[in-house]
GROMACS .gro file of C-alpha atoms in nm:
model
  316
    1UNK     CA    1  -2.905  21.696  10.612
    2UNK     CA    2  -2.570  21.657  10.567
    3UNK     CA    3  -2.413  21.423  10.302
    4UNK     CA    4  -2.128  21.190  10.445
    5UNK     CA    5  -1.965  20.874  10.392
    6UNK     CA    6  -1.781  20.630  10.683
    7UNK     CA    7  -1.591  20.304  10.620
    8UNK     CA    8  -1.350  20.077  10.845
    9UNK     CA    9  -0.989  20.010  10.679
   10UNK     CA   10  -0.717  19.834  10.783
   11UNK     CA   11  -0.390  20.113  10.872
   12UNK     CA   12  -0.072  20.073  10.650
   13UNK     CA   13   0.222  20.324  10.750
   14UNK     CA   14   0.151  20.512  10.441
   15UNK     CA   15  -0.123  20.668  10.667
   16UNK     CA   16   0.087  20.796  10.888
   17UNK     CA   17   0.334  20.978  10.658
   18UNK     CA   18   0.270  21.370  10.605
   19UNK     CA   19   0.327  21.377  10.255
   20UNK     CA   20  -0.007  21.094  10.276
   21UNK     CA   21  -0.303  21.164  10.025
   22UNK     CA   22  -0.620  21.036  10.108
   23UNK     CA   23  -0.825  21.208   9.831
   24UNK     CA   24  -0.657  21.437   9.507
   25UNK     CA   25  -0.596  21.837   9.644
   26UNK     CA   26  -0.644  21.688   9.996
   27UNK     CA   27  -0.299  21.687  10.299
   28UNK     CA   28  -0.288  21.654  10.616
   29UNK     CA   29  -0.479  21.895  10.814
   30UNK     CA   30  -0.344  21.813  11.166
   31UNK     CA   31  -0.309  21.496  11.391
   32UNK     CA   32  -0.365  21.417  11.753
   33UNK     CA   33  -0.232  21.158  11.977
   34UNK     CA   34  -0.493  21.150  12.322
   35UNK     CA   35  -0.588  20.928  12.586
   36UNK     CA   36  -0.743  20.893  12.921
   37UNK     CA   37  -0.532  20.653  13.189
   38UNK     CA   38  -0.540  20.551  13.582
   39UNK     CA   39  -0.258  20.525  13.776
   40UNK     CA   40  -0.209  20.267  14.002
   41UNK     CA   41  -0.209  20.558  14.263
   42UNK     CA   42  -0.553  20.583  14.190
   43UNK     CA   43  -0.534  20.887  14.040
   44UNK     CA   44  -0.658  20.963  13.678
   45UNK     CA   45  -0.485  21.164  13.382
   46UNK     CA   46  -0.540  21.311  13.046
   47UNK     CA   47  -0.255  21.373  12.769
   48UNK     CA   48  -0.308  21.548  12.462
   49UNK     CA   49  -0.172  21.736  12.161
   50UNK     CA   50  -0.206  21.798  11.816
   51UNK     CA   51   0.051  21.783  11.524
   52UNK     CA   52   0.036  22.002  11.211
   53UNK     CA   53  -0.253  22.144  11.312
   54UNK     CA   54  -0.249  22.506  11.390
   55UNK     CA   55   0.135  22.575  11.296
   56UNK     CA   56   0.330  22.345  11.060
   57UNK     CA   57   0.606  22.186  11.240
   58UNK     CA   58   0.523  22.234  11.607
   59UNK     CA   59   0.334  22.018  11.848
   60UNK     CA   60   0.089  22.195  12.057
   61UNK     CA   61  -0.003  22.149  12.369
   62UNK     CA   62  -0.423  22.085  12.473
   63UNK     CA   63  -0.369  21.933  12.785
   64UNK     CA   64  -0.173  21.738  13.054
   65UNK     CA   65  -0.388  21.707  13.329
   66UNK     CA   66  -0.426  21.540  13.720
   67UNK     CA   67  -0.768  21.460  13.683
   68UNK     CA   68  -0.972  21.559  13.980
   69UNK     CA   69  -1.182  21.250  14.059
   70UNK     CA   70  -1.545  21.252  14.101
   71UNK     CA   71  -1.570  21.584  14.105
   72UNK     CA   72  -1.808  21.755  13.814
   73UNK     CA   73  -1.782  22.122  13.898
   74UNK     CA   74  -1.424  22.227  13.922
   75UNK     CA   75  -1.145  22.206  13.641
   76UNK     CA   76  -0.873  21.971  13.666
   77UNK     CA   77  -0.501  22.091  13.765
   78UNK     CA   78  -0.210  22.053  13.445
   79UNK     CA   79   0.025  21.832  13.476
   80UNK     CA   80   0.310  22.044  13.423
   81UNK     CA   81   0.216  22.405  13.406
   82UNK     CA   82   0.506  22.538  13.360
   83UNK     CA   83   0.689  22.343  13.098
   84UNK     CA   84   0.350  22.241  12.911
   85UNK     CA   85   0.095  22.500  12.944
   86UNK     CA   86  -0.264  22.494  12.728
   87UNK     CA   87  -0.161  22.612  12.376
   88UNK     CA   88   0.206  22.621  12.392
   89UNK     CA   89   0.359  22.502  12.043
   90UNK     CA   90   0.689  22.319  12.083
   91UNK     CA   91   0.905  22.267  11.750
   92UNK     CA   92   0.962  21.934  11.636
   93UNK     CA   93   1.179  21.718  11.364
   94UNK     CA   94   1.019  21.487  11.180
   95UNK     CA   95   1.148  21.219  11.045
   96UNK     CA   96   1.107  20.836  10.876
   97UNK     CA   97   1.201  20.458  10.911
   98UNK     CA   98   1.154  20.203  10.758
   99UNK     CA   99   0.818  20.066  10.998
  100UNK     CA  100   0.735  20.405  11.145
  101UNK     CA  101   0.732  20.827  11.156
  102UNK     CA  102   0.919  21.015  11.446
  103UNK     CA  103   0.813  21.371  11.583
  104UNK     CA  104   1.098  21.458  11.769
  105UNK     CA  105   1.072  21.795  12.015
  106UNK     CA  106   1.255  21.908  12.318
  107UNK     CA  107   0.953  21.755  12.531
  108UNK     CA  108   0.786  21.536  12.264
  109UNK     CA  109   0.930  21.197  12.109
  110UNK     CA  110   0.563  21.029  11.906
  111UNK     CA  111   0.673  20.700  11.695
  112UNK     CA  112   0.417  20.602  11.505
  113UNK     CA  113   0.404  20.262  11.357
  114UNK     CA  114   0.140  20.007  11.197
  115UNK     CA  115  -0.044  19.861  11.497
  116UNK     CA  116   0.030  20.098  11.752
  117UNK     CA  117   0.239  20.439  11.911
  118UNK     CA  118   0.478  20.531  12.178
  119UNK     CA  119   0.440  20.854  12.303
  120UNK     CA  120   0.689  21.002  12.558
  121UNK     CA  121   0.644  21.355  12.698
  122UNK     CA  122   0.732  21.624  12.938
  123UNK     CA  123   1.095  21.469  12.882
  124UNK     CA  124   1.022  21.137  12.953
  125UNK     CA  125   0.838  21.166  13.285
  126UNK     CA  126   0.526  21.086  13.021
  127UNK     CA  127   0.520  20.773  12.898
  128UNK     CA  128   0.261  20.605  12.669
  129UNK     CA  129   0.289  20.306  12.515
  130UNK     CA  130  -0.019  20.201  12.312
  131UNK     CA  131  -0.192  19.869  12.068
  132UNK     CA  132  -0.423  19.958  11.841
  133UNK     CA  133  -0.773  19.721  11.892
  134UNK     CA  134  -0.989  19.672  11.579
  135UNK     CA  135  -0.942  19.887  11.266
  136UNK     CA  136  -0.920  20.296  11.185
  137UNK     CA  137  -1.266  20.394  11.058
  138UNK     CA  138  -1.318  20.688  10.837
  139UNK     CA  139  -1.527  20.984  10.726
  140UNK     CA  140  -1.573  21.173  10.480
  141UNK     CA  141  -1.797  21.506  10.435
  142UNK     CA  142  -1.744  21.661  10.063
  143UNK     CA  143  -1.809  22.005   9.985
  144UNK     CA  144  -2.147  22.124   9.969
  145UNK     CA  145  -2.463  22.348  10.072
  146UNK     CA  146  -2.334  22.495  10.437
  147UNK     CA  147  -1.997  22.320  10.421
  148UNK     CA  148  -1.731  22.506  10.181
  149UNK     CA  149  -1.455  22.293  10.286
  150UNK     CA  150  -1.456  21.933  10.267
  151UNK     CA  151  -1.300  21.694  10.525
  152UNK     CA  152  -1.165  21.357  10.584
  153UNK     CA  153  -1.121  21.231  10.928
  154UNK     CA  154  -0.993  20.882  11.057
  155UNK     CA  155  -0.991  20.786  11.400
  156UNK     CA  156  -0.796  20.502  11.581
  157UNK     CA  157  -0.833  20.391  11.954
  158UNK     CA  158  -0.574  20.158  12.181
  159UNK     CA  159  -0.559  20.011  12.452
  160UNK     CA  160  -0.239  20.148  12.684
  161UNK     CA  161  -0.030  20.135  12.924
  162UNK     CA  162   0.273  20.293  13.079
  163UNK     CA  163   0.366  20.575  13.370
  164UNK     CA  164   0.300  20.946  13.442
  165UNK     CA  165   0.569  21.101  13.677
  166UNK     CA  166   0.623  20.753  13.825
  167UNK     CA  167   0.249  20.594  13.866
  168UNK     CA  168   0.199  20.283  13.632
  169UNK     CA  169  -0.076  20.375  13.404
  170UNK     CA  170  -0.363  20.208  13.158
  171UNK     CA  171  -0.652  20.365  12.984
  172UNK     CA  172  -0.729  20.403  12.639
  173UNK     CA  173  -0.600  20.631  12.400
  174UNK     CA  174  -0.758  20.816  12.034
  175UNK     CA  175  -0.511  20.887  11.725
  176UNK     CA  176  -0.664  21.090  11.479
  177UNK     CA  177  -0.580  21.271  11.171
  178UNK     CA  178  -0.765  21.499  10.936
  179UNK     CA  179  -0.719  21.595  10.578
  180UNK     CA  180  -0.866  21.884  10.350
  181UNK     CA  181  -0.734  22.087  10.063
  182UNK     CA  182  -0.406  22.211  10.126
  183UNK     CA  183  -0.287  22.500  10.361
  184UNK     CA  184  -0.638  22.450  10.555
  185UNK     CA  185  -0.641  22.490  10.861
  186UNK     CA  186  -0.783  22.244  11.131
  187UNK     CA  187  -1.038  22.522  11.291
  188UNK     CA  188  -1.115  22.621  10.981
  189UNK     CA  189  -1.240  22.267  10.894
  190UNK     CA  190  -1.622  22.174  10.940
  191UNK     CA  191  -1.600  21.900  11.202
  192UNK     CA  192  -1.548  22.165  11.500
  193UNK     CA  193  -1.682  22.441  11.366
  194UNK     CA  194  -2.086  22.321  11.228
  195UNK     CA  195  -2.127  21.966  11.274
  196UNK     CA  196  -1.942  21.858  11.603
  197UNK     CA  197  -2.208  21.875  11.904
  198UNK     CA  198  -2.081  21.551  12.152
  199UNK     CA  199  -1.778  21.342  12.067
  200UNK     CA  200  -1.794  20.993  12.253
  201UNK     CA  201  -1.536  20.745  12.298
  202UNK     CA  202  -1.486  20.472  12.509
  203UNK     CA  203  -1.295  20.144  12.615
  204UNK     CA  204  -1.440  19.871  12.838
  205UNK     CA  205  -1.290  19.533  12.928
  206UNK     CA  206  -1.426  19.247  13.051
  207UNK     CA  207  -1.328  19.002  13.295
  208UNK     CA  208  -1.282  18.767  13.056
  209UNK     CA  209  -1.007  19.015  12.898
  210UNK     CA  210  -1.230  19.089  12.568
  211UNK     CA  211  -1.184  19.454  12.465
  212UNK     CA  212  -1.447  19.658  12.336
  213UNK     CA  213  -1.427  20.025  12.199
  214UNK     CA  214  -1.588  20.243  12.002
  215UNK     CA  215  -1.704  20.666  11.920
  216UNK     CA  216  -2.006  20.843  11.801
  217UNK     CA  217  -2.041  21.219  11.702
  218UNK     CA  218  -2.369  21.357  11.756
  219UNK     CA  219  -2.459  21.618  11.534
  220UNK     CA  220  -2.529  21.924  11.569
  221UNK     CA  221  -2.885  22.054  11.507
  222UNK     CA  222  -3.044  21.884  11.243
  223UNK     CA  223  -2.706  21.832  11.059
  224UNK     CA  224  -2.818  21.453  11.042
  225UNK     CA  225  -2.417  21.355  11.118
  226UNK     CA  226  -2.411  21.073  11.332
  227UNK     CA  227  -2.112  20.893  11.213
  228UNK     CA  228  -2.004  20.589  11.477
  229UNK     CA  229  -1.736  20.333  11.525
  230UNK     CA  230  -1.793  20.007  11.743
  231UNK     CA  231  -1.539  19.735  11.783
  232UNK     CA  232  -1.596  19.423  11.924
  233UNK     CA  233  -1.340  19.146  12.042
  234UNK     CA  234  -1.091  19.330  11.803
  235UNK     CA  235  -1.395  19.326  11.497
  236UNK     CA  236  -1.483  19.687  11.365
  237UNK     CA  237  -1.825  19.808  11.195
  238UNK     CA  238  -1.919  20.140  11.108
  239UNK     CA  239  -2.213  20.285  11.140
  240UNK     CA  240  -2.395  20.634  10.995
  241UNK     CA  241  -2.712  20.639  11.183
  242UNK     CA  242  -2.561  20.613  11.483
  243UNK     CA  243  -2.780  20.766  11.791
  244UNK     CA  244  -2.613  20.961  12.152
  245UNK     CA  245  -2.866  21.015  12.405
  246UNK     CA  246  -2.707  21.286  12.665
  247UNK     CA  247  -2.845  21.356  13.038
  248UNK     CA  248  -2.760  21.679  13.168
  249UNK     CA  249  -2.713  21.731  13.546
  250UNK     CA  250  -2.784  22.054  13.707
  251UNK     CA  251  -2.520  22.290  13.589
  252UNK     CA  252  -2.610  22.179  13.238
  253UNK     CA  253  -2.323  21.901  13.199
  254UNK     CA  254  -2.296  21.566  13.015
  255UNK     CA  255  -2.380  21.333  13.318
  256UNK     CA  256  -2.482  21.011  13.166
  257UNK     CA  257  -2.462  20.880  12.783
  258UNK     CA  258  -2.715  20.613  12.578
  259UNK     CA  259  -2.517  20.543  12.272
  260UNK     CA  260  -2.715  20.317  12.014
  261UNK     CA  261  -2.573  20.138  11.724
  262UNK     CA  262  -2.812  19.890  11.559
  263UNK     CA  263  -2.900  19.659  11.776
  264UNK     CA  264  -2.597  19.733  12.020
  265UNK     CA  265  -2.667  19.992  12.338
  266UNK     CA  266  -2.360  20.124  12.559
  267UNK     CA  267  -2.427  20.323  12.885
  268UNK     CA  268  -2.141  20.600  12.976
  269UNK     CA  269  -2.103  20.823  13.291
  270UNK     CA  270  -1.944  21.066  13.356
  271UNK     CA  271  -1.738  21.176  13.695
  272UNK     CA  272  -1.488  21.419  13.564
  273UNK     CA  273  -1.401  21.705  13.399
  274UNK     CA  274  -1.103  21.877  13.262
  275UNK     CA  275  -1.263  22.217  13.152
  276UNK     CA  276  -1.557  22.270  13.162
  277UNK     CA  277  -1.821  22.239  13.013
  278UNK     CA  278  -1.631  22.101  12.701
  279UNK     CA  279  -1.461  21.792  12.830
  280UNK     CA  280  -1.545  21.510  13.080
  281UNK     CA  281  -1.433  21.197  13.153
  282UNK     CA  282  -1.600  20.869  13.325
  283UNK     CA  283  -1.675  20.501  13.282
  284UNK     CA  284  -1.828  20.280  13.100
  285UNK     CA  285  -2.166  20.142  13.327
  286UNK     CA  286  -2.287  19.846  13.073
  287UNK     CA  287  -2.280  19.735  12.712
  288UNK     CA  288  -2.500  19.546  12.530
  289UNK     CA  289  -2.326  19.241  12.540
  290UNK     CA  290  -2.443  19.172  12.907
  291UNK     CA  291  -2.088  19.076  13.034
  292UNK     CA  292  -1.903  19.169  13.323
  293UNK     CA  293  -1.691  19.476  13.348
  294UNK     CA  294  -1.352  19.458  13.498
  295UNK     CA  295  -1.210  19.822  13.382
  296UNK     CA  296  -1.326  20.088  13.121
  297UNK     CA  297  -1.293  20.488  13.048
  298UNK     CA  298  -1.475  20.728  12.863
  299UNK     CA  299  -1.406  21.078  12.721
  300UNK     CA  300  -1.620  21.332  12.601
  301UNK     CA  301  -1.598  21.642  12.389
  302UNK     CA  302  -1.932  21.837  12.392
  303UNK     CA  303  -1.953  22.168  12.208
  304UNK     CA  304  -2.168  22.449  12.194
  305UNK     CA  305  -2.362  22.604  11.943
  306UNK     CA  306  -2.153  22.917  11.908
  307UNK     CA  307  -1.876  22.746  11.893
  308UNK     CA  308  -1.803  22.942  11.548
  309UNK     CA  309  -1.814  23.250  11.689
  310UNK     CA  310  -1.565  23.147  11.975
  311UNK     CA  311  -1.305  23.005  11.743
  312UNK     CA  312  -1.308  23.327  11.548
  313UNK     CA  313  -1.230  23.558  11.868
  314UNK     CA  314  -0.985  23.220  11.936
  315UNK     CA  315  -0.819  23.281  11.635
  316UNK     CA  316  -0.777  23.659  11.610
   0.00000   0.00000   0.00000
């Protein structure tokens, strides 16, 4: 069993700073604006890139995708294939003010500030503009038996909206960072590579206009890491005996999620995917609460158990 530690805390924009130290020997390891939206086209999208991570001063580039919409089976087109392809890294200059940190690039503009981002892309025909609902939550797994290098990871969700080539967009968006001891890379941290099995998030609201949000990491195998965030009404609580119930359809995807968190239950589905099998995308069906939905999204990372050994031939 693994030996980990998760707390809520409220953001200050020392966070956000690169030269931020969360622990003594530990920097940042990489950060990564994401977020699911639907366009008033009816069309759905996914955005995402990572900062830091991989090669120090470039952004690169996971995805920009045109969702394909109910549709399990076949990946989703990019966005912009040829100016953002998968794993292009685009330089960037960072900078500070006095409320907020700039990544600057010839696609890329992130400001990050206390309470929120804004996030324009693919030279502004991207444009994300996001409020952060409850609190960050954090974990922490030290060093120990099967984990050589330790990690500290804090998550954030918002609510968003904006426009993607023109549609007006909302959805939900992640910002997360992770630290370790310095010059460590982010695939070299433990998170992807032994405990990660299924990442959950999610954003429902109600038609009463109460927010709710949350994420849970399964573990994998009998790692015992089941760290969870659930925020109600803008109110966060952490949890570390979380519990993800997947169902699998036919080809062996994430169809349908049971998250459990105390006393709380949340029912995903899923409709989409981006690549598969890793990543698919869907709604949220009910909560716990027992009130009605007006809008929500999901998104979900699930990983497989070599993943190891397919970051190594990733990485050479």
């Amino acid at each position: 069993m693994i030996k980990y530690e998760i707390w809520t805390e409220q953001p200050t924009l020392e966070f956000y700073r690169r030269k931020y130290c969360p622990r003594e020997d530990y920097t940042l390891a990489g950060m990564w604006p994401g977020g699911i939206f639907t366009g008033a086209s009816g069309k759905r999208y996914l955005g995402m890139r990572g900062f830091d991570e991989l090669v120090q001063n470039n952004a690169h580039t996971y995805s920009f995708m045109d969702l394909n919409v109910d549709n399990l089976n076949d990946n989703s087109p990019h966005l912009y294939p040829d100016e953002l392809p998968f794993d292009q890294f685009e330089p960037f200059e960072y900078s500070e003010t006095a409320d907020s940190v700039l990544y600057v690039g010839e696609n890329v503009r992130l400001e990050v500030r206390v309470g929120g981002f804004d996030w324009y892309d693919a030279k502004g025909r991207y444009e994300i503009h996001v409020k952060q609902v409850g609190q960050a939550c954090t974990f922490w797994v030290p060093e120990q038996e099967g984990i050589p290098v330790p990690i500290q990871h804090r998550s954030e969700i918002g609510k968003a909206t904006g426009q993607i080539n023109g549609d007006p967009v909302e959805g939900f968006t992640f910002l997360d960072s992770s630290y370790s001891h310095p010059d460590t890379m982010y695939f070299h941290l433990p998170l992807i590579r032994k405990l990660e099995k299924q990442w959950s998030m999610w954003l429902v609201e109600y038609t009463d206009g109460e927010i709710d949000a949350g994420f849970v990491w399964k573990g994998r195998g009998d790692t015992g890491f089941n760290p969870a965030h659930l925020i109600e009404n803008g109110v966060s609580t952490a949890f570390s005996d979380s519990r993800t119930v997947p169902t699998y359809n036919e080809r062996g995807t994430v169809w349908k999620t049971r998250v459990e968190l105390g006393d709380r239950v949340v029912e995903l589905e899923q409709d989409t995917v981006s690549d598969w099998p890793p990543h698919t995308f869907g709604k949220v069906v009910s909560t716990s609460r027992g009130k009605e939905i007006a809008k929500g999204w999901n998104y979900i990372e699930w990983m497989p158990d070599n993943t190891e050994t397919l970051l190594e031939g990733y990485l050479t």
